[in-house]
Every structure is written in structure tokens, then in C-alpha cells.
Amino acid sequence: MLNIALFGPPGAGKGTQAKKIVEKYNLAHLSTGDMIRKEIADGTELGRMAEGIINRGELLSDEFVVALIENRIAHLKDVDGFLFDGFPRTVAQAEKLDQMLSKSGTPLNGLISIDVPHDELMRRMLQRAKIEGRADDNEEVIENRFREYRAKTLPVADHYKAQGKCFDVDGFGSVDDVFATIATILESIK
Ligand code: AMP
């Protein structure tokens, strides 16, 4: 099993890299953002609970996202590992993930931390807003998402640094260059 978490600020390119990684390594792609957007699109009770929070750029509760992940993992078969994308986003989520994976005897191999300068992140997010029309991609909400990231999510990198499992990647290059860097890291830790 190869268990990887993709980490980085909004707009770092996690979703784009995730698609390439899961294809090459036959991993299950577990994006909590995608799962939540699907609940909202399907009009489920969970979706109704999440909609206001996601549209303000705030984080959902740890219990909510951990339940989503646990439920999804329980139904997955025939994969060579998991790629967590946008999860864990708090230290409490990271601790819960560590517990879950160590129970199944397949701990996280590494956290891939993609970083990009702030101006470039903002440019990418505003560009994506024009193309995808995501409700949480306008300037005010984007700023809120960065605030949440700095306050609650950045400490997750320290949590994995302390375990010697955090790998930094410069995300300012082309999609293929960034992927090549990530693939080199994955080859060395799988
Ligand atoms: P993303 O698509 O990963 O940028 O996530 C979009 C939004 O979904 C975030 O701004 C949060 O509101 C919510 N979300 C996604 N993943 C998580 C998580 N692990 N914990 C809390 N909220 C999350």
C-alpha cells in the first residue's frame, strides 16, 4: 500500500496533481472537497449542513470530514493505496488519520506539501473562478480560505515533519515538472 496526503494552500494545484498521481500509482483519490461538493449537488442532508460553511470559505467540523473519509475507505477495494487530497486539514484530522491507518497496519508514507507564492495562488484562483464558477472562488471567500489555511491547516505540516514524513515540492513550475518532482519522491518512499 502507498498512502499519500497532498498538502498545500488553496490553488497550489493539488487536484491537478492528484489526478495524475492516482492514475500512475493506482490509488483511490479521496478529495474531501469533491465529496462535500457532491453531497451539496445531490441535495443530501449532509450537503445542506455543509453548504453555508463551504461558501463562506470556512472549514467543516473534524467529525464531519472524518466520517466522510471513514465511510469512503470502508467501501474501497482493489486499490494499491489512498491519495488524500485536502485532508487532513487540521492537526485533529491528522491524528485521527494516523490512528485509522495504523489500525489497518498501513501508515501514511508521506505528506507531499506543494507551495506556491501567494500572488500566483490568487491569480490561479481568480482564473479558476472564471472557468469553473465555484461558489467559494470569489476574492473575499478566497481570502477567508487562506486565513483558515494559515491558522488551522499549516500546523499539519509540522505534525508530519516531526514524523520525518513531510516532503516539500515547489509548485510554481509547469504541471509536468511538478508531477515529475512528486513522482521522484513517491518512488523513494513507496
Ligand atoms: P477544496 O476543494 O479541498 O479546496 O475544499 C473546499 C472546501 O471544502 C473548503 O474550503 C472547506 O470548506 C471544505 N473542506 C474540504 N476538505 C476539508 C477538510 N478536510 N476539513 C474541513 N473542511 C474541508
XYZ file of C-alpha atoms and ligand atoms in Angstrom:
213
model
C 0.000 0.000 0.000
C 1.121 3.538 -0.799
C -0.725 6.084 1.328
C -0.082 9.703 0.484
C -1.585 13.036 1.525
C -1.408 16.026 -0.807
C -1.000 19.233 1.119
C -0.842 22.908 0.232
C -2.768 26.178 0.142
C -5.883 26.665 -1.994
C -4.780 26.993 -5.630
C -1.493 25.077 -5.220
C -2.603 22.539 -7.837
C -3.470 19.618 -5.537
C -6.455 18.485 -7.633
C -4.494 18.598 -10.901
C -1.569 16.622 -9.469
C -3.916 14.204 -7.677
C -5.442 13.067 -10.985
C -2.007 12.269 -12.407
C -0.775 10.514 -9.252
C -3.790 8.207 -8.826
C -3.552 7.162 -12.456
C 0.144 6.305 -12.308
C 0.060 4.518 -8.930
C -3.491 3.025 -8.956
C -4.524 4.854 -5.805
C -8.033 5.766 -4.652
C -8.459 9.555 -4.866
C -10.061 10.797 -1.649
C -10.810 14.504 -2.018
C -12.930 15.756 0.866
C -13.738 18.935 -1.137
C -15.109 16.838 -4.030
C -17.073 14.623 -1.619
C -18.661 17.647 0.036
C -19.495 19.323 -3.311
C -21.184 16.049 -4.397
C -23.288 15.957 -1.215
C -24.343 19.560 -1.936
C -25.120 18.833 -5.608
C -27.177 15.759 -4.594
C -29.126 17.860 -2.084
C -28.471 15.459 0.818
C -28.891 16.413 4.466
C -25.086 16.457 4.854
C -24.866 18.712 1.808
C -27.391 21.159 3.276
C -25.388 21.275 6.507
C -22.137 21.934 4.626
C -23.249 24.449 2.015
C -23.153 27.676 4.050
C -19.802 26.792 5.611
C -18.053 25.934 2.330
C -19.482 29.058 0.654
C -18.006 31.247 3.397
C -14.600 29.597 2.956
C -14.583 28.118 6.450
C -13.616 24.586 7.429
C -16.224 21.945 8.208
C -16.032 20.189 11.555
C -13.419 17.482 12.023
C -16.154 14.945 12.905
C -17.970 15.668 9.640
C -14.980 15.159 7.322
C -13.518 12.232 9.272
C -16.896 10.461 8.954
C -16.876 11.119 5.181
C -13.374 9.653 4.838
C -14.027 6.631 7.088
C -17.193 5.816 5.208
C -15.449 6.043 1.811
C -12.432 3.961 2.848
C -14.682 1.205 4.192
C -16.158 0.719 0.712
C -12.930 0.721 -1.302
C -11.415 -2.410 -2.770
C -8.715 -3.313 -5.302
C -6.562 -0.220 -4.895
C -2.840 -0.035 -4.168
C -3.292 2.754 -1.654
C -5.030 6.041 -0.894
C -4.319 9.568 -2.040
C -5.784 12.033 0.438
C -6.403 15.413 -1.210
C -7.458 18.335 1.003
C -7.395 16.045 4.052
C -6.133 16.226 6.774
C -6.676 19.978 7.157
C -6.305 20.226 10.940
C -3.984 18.542 13.433
C -7.019 16.750 14.944
C -7.810 15.289 11.492
C -4.167 14.239 11.081
C -4.205 12.455 14.437
C -7.422 10.682 13.501
C -5.980 9.675 10.118
C -2.830 8.308 11.772
C -4.988 6.215 14.115
C -7.157 4.920 11.274
C -4.203 3.918 9.115
C -2.146 2.384 11.894
C -5.151 0.255 12.879
C -5.116 -1.226 9.377
C -1.306 -1.627 9.523
C -0.710 0.710 6.559
C 0.522 4.066 7.893
C 0.854 7.211 5.814
C 4.027 7.028 3.696
C 4.288 10.764 3.255
C 2.723 14.199 3.105
C 3.538 15.957 -0.155
C 3.495 19.671 0.586
C 3.124 21.815 -2.547
C 3.891 25.505 -2.139
C 3.345 28.427 -4.495
C 3.876 32.195 -3.905
C 0.753 33.996 -2.643
C 0.307 36.279 -5.713
C 0.380 33.301 -8.042
C -2.154 31.442 -5.868
C -4.530 34.399 -6.024
C -4.103 34.669 -9.802
C -4.850 30.967 -10.282
C -7.894 31.021 -8.004
C -9.457 34.027 -9.738
C -8.786 32.391 -13.103
C -10.438 29.151 -11.902
C -13.417 31.162 -10.683
C -13.989 32.366 -14.245
C -13.754 28.843 -15.690
C -15.439 26.628 -13.074
C -17.717 29.125 -11.345
C -17.134 27.570 -7.905
C -19.229 29.380 -5.299
C -16.187 29.667 -2.994
C -13.822 31.153 -5.611
C -14.531 34.893 -5.208
C -11.963 37.272 -3.751
C -13.476 37.712 -0.280
C -14.087 33.981 0.237
C -10.643 33.132 -1.152
C -9.031 35.416 1.460
C -11.025 33.610 4.131
C -9.841 30.242 2.844
C -6.206 31.463 3.079
C -6.847 32.663 6.643
C -8.257 29.256 7.606
C -5.283 27.605 5.918
C -2.710 29.646 7.810
C -4.443 29.302 11.184
C -5.620 25.686 11.158
C -4.018 23.782 8.299
C -0.336 24.844 8.245
C 0.346 23.086 11.606
C -0.457 19.770 9.866
C 2.870 20.068 8.003
C 4.703 20.351 11.355
C 2.831 17.294 12.624
C 4.294 15.226 9.756
C 7.685 16.966 9.826
C 8.025 15.676 13.383
C 7.447 12.161 11.993
C 10.007 12.733 9.200
C 7.228 12.322 6.622
C 6.827 15.812 5.122
C 8.216 16.347 1.599
C 8.303 19.892 0.176
C 7.613 20.466 -3.507
C 7.922 23.768 -5.387
C 4.564 24.099 -7.165
C 5.466 27.123 -9.293
C 6.623 25.101 -12.331
C 4.615 23.509 -15.150
C 2.132 20.734 -14.305
C 4.502 18.135 -15.780
C 7.570 19.445 -13.937
C 5.747 19.460 -10.602
C 4.477 15.942 -11.290
C 7.992 14.720 -12.117
C 9.233 16.052 -8.765
C 6.372 14.355 -6.914
C 6.935 11.058 -8.770
C 10.621 11.066 -7.763
C 9.610 11.465 -4.113
C 6.971 8.733 -4.356
C 9.472 6.313 -5.901
C 11.785 6.899 -2.953
C 9.162 6.313 -0.248
C 6.933 3.577 -1.687
P -11.132 22.038 -1.525
O -11.881 21.590 -2.717
O -10.204 20.989 -0.975
O -10.467 23.377 -1.700
O -12.214 22.258 -0.354
C -13.258 23.208 -0.486
C -13.922 23.484 0.860
O -14.431 22.257 1.419
C -13.001 24.014 1.953
O -12.829 25.422 1.848
C -13.773 23.615 3.206
O -14.900 24.453 3.398
C -14.299 22.238 2.834
N -13.328 21.168 3.169
C -12.688 20.341 2.290
N -11.874 19.479 2.921
C -11.998 19.763 4.241
C -11.401 19.227 5.428
N -10.507 18.227 5.367
N -11.770 19.764 6.624
C -12.662 20.764 6.709
N -13.263 21.318 5.639
C -12.935 20.834 4.411
